[in-house]
Tab-separated table of C-alpha atoms in Angstrom:
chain	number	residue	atom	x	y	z
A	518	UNK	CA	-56.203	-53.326	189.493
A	519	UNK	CA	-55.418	-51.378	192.267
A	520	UNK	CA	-51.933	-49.584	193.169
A	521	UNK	CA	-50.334	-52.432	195.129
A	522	UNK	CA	-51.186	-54.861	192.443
A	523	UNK	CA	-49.483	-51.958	189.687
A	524	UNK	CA	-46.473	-52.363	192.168
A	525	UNK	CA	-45.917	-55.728	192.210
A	526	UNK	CA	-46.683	-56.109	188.436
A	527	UNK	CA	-44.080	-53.288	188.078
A	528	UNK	CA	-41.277	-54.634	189.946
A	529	UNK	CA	-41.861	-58.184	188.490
A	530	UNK	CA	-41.570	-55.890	185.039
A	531	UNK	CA	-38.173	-54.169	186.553
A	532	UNK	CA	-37.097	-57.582	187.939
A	533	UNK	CA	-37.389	-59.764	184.464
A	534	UNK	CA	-35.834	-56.183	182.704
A	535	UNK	CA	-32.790	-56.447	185.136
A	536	UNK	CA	-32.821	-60.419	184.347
A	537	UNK	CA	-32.558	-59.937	180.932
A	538	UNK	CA	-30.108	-56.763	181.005
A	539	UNK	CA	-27.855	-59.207	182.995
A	540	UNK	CA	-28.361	-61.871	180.703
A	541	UNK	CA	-27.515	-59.563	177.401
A	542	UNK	CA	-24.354	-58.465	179.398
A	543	UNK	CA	-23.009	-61.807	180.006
A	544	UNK	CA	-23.740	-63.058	176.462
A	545	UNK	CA	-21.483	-59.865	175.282
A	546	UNK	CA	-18.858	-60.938	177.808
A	547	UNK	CA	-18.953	-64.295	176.481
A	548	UNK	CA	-18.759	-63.028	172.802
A	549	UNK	CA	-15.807	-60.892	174.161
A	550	UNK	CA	-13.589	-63.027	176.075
A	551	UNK	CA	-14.106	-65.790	173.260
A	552	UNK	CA	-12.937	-63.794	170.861
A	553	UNK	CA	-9.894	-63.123	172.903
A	554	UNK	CA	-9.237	-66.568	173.650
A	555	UNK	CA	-9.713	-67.506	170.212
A	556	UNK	CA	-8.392	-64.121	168.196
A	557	UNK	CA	-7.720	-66.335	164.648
A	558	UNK	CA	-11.252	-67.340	163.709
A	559	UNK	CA	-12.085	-69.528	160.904
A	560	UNK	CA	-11.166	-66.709	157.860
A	561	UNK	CA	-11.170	-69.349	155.103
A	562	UNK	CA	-14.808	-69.759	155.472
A	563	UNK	CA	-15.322	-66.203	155.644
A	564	UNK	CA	-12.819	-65.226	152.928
A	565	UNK	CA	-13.938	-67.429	150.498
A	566	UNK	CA	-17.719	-68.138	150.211
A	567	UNK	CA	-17.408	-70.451	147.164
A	568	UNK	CA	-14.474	-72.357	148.042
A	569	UNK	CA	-13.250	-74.755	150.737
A	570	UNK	CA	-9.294	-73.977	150.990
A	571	UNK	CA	-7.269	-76.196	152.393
A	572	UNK	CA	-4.796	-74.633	154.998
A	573	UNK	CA	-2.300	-77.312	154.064
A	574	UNK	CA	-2.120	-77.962	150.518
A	575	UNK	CA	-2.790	-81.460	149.552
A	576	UNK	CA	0.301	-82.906	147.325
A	577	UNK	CA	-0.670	-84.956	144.399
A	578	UNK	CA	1.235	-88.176	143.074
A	579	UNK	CA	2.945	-88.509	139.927
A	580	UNK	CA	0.673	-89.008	136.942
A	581	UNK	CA	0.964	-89.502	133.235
A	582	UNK	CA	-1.566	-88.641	131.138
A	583	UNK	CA	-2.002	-87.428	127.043
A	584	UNK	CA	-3.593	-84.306	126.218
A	585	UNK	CA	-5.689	-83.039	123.728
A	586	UNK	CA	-2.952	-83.111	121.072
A	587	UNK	CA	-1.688	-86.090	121.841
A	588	UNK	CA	1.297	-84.520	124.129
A	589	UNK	CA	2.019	-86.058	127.301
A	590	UNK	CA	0.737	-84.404	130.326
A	591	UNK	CA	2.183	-84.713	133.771
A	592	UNK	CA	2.862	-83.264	136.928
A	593	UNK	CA	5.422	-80.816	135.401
A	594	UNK	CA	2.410	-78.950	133.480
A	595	UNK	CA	0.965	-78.248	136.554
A	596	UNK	CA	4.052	-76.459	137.419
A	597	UNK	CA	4.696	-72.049	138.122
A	598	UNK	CA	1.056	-72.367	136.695
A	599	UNK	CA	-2.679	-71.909	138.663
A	600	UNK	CA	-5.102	-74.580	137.124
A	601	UNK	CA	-8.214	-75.348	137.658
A	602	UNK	CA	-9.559	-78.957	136.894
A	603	UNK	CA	-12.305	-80.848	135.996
A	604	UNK	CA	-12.992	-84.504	136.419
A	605	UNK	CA	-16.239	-85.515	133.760
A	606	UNK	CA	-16.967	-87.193	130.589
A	607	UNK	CA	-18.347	-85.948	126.931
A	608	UNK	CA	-20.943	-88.290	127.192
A	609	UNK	CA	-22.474	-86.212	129.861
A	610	UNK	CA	-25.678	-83.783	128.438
A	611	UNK	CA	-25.897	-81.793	131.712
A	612	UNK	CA	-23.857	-81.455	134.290
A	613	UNK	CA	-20.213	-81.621	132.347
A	614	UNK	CA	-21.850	-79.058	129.933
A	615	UNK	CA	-22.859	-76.805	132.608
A	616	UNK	CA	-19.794	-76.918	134.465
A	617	UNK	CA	-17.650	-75.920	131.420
A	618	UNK	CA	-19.666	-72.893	130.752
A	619	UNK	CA	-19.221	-72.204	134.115
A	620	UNK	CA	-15.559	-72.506	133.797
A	621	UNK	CA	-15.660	-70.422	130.903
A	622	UNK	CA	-17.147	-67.422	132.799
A	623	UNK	CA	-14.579	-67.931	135.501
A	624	UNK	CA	-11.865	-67.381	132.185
A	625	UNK	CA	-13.916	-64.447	130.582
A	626	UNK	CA	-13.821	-62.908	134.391
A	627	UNK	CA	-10.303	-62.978	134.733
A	628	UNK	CA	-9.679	-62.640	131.277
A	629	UNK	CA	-11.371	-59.302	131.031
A	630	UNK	CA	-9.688	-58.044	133.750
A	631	UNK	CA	-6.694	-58.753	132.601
A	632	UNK	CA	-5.764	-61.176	135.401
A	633	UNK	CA	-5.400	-65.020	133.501
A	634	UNK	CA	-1.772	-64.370	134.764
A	635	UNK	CA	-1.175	-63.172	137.996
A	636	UNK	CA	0.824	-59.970	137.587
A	637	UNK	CA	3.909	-60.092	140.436
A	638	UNK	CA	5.213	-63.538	139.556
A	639	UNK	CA	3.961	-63.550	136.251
A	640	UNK	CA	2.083	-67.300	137.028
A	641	UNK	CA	-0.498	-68.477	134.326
A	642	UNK	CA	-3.857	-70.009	134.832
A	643	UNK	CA	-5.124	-73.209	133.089
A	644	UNK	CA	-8.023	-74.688	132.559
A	645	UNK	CA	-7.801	-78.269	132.614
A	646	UNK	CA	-10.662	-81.372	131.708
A	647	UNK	CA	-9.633	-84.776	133.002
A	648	UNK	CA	-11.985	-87.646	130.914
A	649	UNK	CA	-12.833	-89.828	133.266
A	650	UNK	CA	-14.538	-92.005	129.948
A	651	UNK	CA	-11.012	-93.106	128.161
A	652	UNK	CA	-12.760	-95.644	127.043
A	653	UNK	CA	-15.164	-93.427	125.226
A	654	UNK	CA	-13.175	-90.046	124.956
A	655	UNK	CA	-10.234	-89.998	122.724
A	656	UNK	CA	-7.590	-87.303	122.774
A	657	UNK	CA	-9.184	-86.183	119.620
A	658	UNK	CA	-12.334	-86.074	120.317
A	659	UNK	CA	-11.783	-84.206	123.621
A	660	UNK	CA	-9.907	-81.401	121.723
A	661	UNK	CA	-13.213	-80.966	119.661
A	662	UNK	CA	-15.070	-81.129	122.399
A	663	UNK	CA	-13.391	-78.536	124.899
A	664	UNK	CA	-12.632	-75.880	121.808
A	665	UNK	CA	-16.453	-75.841	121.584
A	666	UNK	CA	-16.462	-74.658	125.012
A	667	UNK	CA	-13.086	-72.363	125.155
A	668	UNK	CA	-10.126	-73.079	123.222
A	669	UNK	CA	-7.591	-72.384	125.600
A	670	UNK	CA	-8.941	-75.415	127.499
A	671	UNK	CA	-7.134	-78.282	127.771
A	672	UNK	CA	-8.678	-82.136	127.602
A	673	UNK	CA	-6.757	-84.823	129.280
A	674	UNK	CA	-7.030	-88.478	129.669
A	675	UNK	CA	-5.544	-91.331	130.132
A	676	UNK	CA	-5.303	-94.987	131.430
A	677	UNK	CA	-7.999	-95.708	134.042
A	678	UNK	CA	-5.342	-96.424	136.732
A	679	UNK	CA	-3.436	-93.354	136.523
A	680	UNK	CA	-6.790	-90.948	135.823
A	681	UNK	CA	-7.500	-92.982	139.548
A	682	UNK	CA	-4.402	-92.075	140.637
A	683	UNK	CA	-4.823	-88.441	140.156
A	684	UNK	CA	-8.196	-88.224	140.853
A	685	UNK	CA	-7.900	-90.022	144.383
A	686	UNK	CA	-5.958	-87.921	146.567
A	687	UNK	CA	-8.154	-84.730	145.521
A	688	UNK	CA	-11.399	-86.734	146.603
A	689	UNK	CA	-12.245	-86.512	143.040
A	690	UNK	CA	-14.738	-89.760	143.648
A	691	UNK	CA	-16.346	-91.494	140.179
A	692	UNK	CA	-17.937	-94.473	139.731
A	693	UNK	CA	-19.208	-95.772	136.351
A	694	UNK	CA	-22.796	-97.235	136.320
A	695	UNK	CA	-24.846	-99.497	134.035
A	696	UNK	CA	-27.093	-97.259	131.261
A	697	UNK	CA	-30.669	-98.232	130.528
A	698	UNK	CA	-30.378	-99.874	126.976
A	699	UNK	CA	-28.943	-103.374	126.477
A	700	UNK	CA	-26.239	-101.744	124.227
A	701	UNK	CA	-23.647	-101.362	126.868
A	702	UNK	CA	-23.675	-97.824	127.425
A	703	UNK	CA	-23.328	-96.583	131.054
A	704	UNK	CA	-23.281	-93.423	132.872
A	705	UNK	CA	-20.462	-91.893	135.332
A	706	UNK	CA	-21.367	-90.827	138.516
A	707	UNK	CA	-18.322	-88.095	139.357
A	708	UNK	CA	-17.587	-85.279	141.669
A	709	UNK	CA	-18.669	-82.504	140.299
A	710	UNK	CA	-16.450	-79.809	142.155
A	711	UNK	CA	-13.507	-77.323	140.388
A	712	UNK	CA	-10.374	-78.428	142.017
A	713	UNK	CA	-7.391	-75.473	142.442
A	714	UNK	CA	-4.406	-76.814	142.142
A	715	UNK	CA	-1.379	-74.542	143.111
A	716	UNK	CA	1.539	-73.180	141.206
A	717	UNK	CA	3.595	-76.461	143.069
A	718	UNK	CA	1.347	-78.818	141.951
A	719	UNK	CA	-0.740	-79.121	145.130
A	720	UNK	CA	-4.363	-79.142	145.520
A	721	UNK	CA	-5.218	-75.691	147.480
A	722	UNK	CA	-8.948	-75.492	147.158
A	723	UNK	CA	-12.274	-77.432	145.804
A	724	UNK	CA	-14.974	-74.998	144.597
A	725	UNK	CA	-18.694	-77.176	145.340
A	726	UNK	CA	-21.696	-76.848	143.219
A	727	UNK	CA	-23.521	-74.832	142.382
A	728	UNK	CA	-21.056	-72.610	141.059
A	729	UNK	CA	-21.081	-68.940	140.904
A	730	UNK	CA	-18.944	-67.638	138.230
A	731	UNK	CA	-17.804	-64.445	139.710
A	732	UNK	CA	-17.636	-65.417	143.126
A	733	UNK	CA	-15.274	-67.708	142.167
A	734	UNK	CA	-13.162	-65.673	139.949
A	735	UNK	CA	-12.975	-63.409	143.148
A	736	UNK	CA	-12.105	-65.910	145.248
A	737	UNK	CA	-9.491	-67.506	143.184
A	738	UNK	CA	-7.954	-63.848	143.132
A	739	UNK	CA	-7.982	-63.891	147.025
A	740	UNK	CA	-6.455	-67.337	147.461
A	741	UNK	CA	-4.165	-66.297	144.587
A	742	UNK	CA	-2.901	-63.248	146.331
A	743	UNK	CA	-2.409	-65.155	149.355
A	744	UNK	CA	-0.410	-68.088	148.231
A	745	UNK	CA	1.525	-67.230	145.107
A	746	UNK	CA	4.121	-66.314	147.074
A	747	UNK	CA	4.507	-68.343	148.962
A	748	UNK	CA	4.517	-71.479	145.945
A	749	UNK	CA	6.582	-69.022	143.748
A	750	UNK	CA	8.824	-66.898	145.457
A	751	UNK	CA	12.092	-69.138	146.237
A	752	UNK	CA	11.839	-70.081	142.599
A	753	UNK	CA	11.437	-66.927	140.516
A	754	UNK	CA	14.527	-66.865	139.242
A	755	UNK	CA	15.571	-69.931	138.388
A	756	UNK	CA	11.896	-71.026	136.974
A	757	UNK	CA	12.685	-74.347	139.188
A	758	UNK	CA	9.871	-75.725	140.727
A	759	UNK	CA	11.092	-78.570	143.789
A	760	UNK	CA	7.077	-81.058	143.983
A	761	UNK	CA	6.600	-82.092	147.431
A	762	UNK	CA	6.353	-85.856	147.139
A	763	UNK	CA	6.908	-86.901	150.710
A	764	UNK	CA	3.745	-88.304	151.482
A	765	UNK	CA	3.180	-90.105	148.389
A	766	UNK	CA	3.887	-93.679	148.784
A	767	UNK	CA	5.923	-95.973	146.418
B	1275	UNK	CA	-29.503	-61.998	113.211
B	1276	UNK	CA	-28.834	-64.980	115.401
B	1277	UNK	CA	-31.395	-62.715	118.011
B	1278	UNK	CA	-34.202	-63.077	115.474
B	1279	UNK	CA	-33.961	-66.571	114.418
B	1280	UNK	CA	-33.972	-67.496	117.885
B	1281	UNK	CA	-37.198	-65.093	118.207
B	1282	UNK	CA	-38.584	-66.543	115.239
B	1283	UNK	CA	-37.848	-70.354	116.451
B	1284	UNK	CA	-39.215	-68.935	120.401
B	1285	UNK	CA	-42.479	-68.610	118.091
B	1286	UNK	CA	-42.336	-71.412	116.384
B	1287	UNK	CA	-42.381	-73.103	119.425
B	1288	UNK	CA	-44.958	-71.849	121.006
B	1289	UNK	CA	-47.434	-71.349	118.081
B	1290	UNK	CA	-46.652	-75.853	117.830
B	1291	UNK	CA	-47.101	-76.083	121.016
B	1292	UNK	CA	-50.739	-74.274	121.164
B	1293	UNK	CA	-51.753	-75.812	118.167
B	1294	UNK	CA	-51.519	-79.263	119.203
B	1295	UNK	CA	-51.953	-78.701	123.349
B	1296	UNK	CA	-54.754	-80.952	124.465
B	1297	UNK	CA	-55.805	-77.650	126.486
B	1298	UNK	CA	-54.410	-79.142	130.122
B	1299	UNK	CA	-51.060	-79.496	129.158
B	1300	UNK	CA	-48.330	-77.521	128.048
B	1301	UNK	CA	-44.816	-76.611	127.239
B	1302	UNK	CA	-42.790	-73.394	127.598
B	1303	UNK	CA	-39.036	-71.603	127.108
B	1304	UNK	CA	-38.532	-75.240	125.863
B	1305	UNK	CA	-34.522	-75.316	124.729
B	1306	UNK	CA	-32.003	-77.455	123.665
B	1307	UNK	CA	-28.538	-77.007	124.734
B	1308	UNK	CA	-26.075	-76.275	121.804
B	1309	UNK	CA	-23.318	-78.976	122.651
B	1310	UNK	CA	-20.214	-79.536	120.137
B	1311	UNK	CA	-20.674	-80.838	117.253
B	1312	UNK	CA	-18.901	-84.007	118.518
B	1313	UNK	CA	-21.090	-84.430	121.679
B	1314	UNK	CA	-22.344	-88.031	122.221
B	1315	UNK	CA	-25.626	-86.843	123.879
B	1316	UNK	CA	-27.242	-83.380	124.407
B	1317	UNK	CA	-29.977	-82.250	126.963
B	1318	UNK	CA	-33.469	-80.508	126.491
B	1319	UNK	CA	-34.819	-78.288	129.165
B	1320	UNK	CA	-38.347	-76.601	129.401
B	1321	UNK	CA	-41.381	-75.960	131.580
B	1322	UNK	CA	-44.440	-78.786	131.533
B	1323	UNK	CA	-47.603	-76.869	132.954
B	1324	UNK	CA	-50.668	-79.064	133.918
B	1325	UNK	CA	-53.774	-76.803	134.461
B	1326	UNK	CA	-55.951	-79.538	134.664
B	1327	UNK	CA	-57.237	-80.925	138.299
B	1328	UNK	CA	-55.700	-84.225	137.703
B	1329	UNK	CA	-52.117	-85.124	138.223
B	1330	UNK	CA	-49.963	-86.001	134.509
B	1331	UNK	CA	-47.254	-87.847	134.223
B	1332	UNK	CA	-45.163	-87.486	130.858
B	1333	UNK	CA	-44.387	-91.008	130.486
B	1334	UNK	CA	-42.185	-91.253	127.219
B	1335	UNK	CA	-40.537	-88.988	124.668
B	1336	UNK	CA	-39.041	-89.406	121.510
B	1337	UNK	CA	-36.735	-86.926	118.567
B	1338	UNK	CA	-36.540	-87.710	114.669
B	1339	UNK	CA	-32.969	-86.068	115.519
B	1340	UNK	CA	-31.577	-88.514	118.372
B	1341	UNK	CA	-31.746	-92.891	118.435
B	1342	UNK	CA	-33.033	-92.427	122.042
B	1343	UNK	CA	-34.101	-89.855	124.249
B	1344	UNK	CA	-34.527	-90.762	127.875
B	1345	UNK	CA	-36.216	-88.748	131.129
B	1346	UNK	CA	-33.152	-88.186	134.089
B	1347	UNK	CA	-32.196	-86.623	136.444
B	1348	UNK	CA	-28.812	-84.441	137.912
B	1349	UNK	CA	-28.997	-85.394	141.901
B	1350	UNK	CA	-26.053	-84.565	144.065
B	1351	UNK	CA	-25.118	-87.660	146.946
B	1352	UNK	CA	-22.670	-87.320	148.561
B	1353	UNK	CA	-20.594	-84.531	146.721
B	1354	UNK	CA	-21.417	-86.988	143.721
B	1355	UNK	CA	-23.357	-85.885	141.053
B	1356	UNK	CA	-25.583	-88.493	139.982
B	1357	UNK	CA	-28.096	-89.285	136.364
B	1358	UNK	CA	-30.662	-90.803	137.814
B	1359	UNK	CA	-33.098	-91.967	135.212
B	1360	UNK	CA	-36.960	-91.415	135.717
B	1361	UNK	CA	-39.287	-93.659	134.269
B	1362	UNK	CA	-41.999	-90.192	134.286
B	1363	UNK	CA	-41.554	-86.944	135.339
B	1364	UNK	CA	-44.708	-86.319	137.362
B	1365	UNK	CA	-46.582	-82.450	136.972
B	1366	UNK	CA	-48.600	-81.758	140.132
B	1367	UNK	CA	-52.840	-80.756	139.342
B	1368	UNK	CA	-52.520	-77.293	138.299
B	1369	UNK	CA	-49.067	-76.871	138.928
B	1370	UNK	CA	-45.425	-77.383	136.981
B	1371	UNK	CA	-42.268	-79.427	136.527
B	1372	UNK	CA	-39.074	-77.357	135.326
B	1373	UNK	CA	-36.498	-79.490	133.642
B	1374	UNK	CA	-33.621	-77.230	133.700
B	1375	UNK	CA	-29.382	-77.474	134.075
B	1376	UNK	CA	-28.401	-79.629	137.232
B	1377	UNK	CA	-31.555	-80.727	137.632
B	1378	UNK	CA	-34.568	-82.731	135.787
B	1379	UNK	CA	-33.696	-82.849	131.671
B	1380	UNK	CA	-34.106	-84.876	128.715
B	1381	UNK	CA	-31.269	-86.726	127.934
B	1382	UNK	CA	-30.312	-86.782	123.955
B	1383	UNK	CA	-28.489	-89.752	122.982
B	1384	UNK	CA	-27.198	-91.296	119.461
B	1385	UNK	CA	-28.158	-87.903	117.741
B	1386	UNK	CA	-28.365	-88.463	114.270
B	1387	UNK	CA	-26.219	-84.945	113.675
B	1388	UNK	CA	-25.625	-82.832	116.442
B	1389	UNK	CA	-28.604	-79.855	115.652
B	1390	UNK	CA	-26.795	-76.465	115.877
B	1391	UNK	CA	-27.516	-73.040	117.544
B	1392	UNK	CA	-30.180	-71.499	116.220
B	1393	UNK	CA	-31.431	-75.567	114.411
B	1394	UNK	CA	-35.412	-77.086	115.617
B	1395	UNK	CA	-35.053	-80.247	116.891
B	1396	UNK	CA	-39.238	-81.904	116.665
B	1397	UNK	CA	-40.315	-84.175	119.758
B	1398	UNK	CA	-43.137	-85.755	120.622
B	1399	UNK	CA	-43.975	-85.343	124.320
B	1400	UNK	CA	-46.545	-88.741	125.370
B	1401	UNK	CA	-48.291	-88.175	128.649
B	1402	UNK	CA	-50.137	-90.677	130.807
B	1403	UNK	CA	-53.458	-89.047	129.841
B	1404	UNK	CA	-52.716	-90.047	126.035
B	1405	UNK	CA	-51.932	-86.618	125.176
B	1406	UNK	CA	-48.495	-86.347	122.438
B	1407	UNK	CA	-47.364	-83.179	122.238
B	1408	UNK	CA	-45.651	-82.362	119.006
B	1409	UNK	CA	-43.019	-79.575	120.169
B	1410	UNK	CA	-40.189	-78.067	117.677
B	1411	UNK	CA	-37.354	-77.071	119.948
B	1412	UNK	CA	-34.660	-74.492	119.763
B	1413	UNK	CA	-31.028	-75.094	119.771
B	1414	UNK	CA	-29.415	-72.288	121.681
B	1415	UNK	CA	-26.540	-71.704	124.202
B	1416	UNK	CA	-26.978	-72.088	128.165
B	1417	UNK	CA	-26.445	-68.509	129.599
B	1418	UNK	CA	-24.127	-67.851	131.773
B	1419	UNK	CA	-24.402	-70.184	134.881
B	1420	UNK	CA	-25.182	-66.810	137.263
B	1421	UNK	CA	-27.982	-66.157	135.023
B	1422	UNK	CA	-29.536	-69.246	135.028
B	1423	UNK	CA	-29.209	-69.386	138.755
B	1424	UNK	CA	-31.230	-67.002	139.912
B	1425	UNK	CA	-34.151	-68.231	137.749
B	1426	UNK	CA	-34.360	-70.705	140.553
C-alpha cells in the first residue's frame, strides 16, 4: 500500500466518519424536535407496566346481582370504593385458582402497608369474583369457595343476562364450551384480566396476564393517587356518589 | 410441622417414583394444588423427564381420589384464556414437559373428597411405551404467583 493509496483510504475513512457524525446529529434533532412537537408522550404505558388505563373511564350499566350471602349486589357497592374484579368459575382447577392467589398478594401488599384504604379520602378497596357458572356456582358455594382464598373477598353471581350485562362493556369476553365426558359438563373460556373499577363505578384499568403481584399493587397505588380525586372529591362530604349513565342505552 | 410433612411427603414422592420408574421416565416437584374444600375440580402440576432416545407420550392418567382426571391445557387467544384438552402430553428424547399454573396440568374432576394441604393423592401415570407410573402426590399451596413466575 503505498502513501496515496493510505490517502484515499483515509479520506474515504474521514468521509463515511463525517457521514455518520451527520447522520447521528440529525437523528438527535429528530429525537429533539419530536419531542417538542409532541411534549405529552404516552405516560400510561410508561407509568403503569402491568396495567392498560383507560384515559377515559369506561361507565358500566346497571346490574343486579346476589352476593355471597345472599345480599343483593349492584352498582351502588361499587360506589366511594376501589374494586378490583374477577370474571371466572369454581369449576376452574387452574387459571381461576391462580388468579385468586394472585389477587390475594395484591391484598397482603396493600394490606401490609397499610394502604387497603386510600388514606386522603378515606376510599376502600374490594375484591370482587363475578361467577360466570350460575348455573353451577351458588351464592353458597361461592362464599366457601372465595374464604378459602381470602375472606374479605366477595363472590357474586347472578342471572346469565345481567352477569352479560356487566361483563360486556368491560370486554370481559366468556364463552361456555362442551367438556369431554357425555355427562354434560363443559368448560368456560373467559378473560382472564383484573378489571379496576373506580370509586364512581367506572372501569379505569384492566391488568393482563400474567400477573405480577407487586407490580400491580404499585400500580394500583399510582392510578389511585391519580384519580381518587378526581372520582371523590366533589362528594366527600356528602358521601353522594352521582354514576355517569349517559352512554348506557335503555 | 406443616414444613416437615410436606418434606416427608417431597420424599415420599420421590422414593415412589424411583421405585417404580421404568429407568427412562420420570416425575419430579410433582404437586397438587390445595383448592377449597368445596372445589369441583383441582389441578396437578409436575415435571415428566424422558432420558431415553425415543420420544414418550403420557397417554392417560387416572386418581383413586378423583371420578376423572383429564390432560389440558391453559392457552391464552385472544385475551381469552382457554382449557384446551390434550389427548397426550408429548416429552421430547432426552428432554422434559413441565405441567405447571397457566400452562399444561392435570385436571382433577369429581374428587371423591377434596385431599387437603399436606394429604397424598396416588396416580397412575400410563405412557405410550407401556410404562404406569405409580406416583403419591402432595397437596400443598401454589406460592405466591411472583414466585412461581420466575421459575419460568
Amino acid at each position: 500500500m503505498d502513501d496515496k493509496e493510505r490517502d484515499r483510504n483515509m479520506s474515504v475513512k474521514t468521509g463515511i466518519r463525517n457521514f455518520i457524525m451527520m447522520g447521528v446529529l440529525l437523528l438527535l434533532a429528530g429525537f429533539w424536535l419530536g419531542k417538542s412537537k409532541n411534549s405529552v408522550p404516552d405516560i400510561r404505558e410508561l407509568d403503569f407496566p402491568s396495567a392498560t388505563v383507560y384515559e377515559i373511564p369506561v361507565p358500566l350499566p346497571r346490574f343486579s346481582l346476589t352476593d355471597d350471602g345472599g345480599q343483593e349486589f349492584n352498582e351502588w357497592n361499587l360506589s366511594r370504593k376501589w374494586t378490583f374484579m374477577f370474571f371466572g368459575y369454581t369449576f376452574c382447577p387452574d387459571v381461576c385458582p391462580t388468579a385468586l392467589v394472585d389477587l390475594n398478594d395484591v391484598y397482603n401488599n396493600l394490606l401490609e402497608k397499610g394502604d387497603l384504604i386510600e388514606k386522603k379520602f378515606k376510599v376502600p378497596t374490594q375484591f370482587v369474583f363475578v361467577s360466570v357458572d350460575p348455573g353451577r356456582d351458588t351464592p353458597e358455594d361461592l362464599k366457601e369457595y372465595m374464604n378459602y382464598f381470602n375472606e374479605e373477598f366477595i363472590g357474586v353471581t347472578g342471572a346469565s343476562g345481567m352477569i352479560d350485562r356487566l361483563a360486556r362493556p368491560m370486554g370481559a369476553a366468556y364463552r361456555r364450551v362442551p367438556g369431554t365426558d357425555d355427562e354434560g359438563d363443559y368448560f368456560i373460556d373467559h378473560s382472564a384480566s383484573f378489571l379496576l373499577i373506580d370509586p364512581l363505578g367506572r372501569l379505569r384499568a384492566s391488568f393482563p396476564p400474567p400477573h405480577d403481584p407487586g407490580q400491580m399493587a404499585d400500580d394500583f397505588r399510582n392510578i389511585r393517587n391519580e384519580f381518587t380525586a378526581e372520582c371523590c372529591l366533589p362528594y366527600q362530604d356528602t358521601e353522594q356518589v352521582i354514576f355517569d349513565y349517559r352512554k348506557e342505552k335503555k | 410441622m406443616k414444613k416437615i410433612l410436606f418434606y416427608i411427603s417431597v420424599l415420599l414422592v420421590s422414593i415412589s417414583v424411583s421405585s417404580s420408574a421404568a429407568d427412562s421416565i420420570m416425575v419430579q416437584d410433582a404437586w397438587v394444588r390445595s383448592a377449597p374444600p368445596n372445589a369441583k375440580a383441582l389441578a396437578a402440576y409436575m415435571k415428566i423427564i424422558n432420558t431415553s432416545a425415543e420420544q414418550r407420550a403420557l397417554i392417560s392418567a387416572s386418581s383413586s381420589r378423583f371420578g376423572r382426571v383429564e390432560m389440558h391445557k391453559s392457552e391464552m387467544h385472544e385475551g381469552i384464556m382457554k382449557m384446551i384438552p390434550q389427548k397426550q402430553l408429548t416429552v421430547p428424547a432426552g428432554g422434559s414437559l413441565l405441567l405447571k399454573p397457566m400452562s399444561y396440568h392435570l385436571m382433577l374432576m369429581k374428587p371423591v373428597s377434596v385431599p387437603r394441604e399436606g394429604d397424598l393423592v396416588d396416580f397412575d401415570l400410563r405412557f405410550d411405551d407401556g410404562t404406569v407410573l405409580h406416583l403419591r402426590v402432595p397437596v400443598r399451596a401454589a406460592k405466591s404467583g411472583r414466585m412461581m413466575k420466575s421459575h419460568d
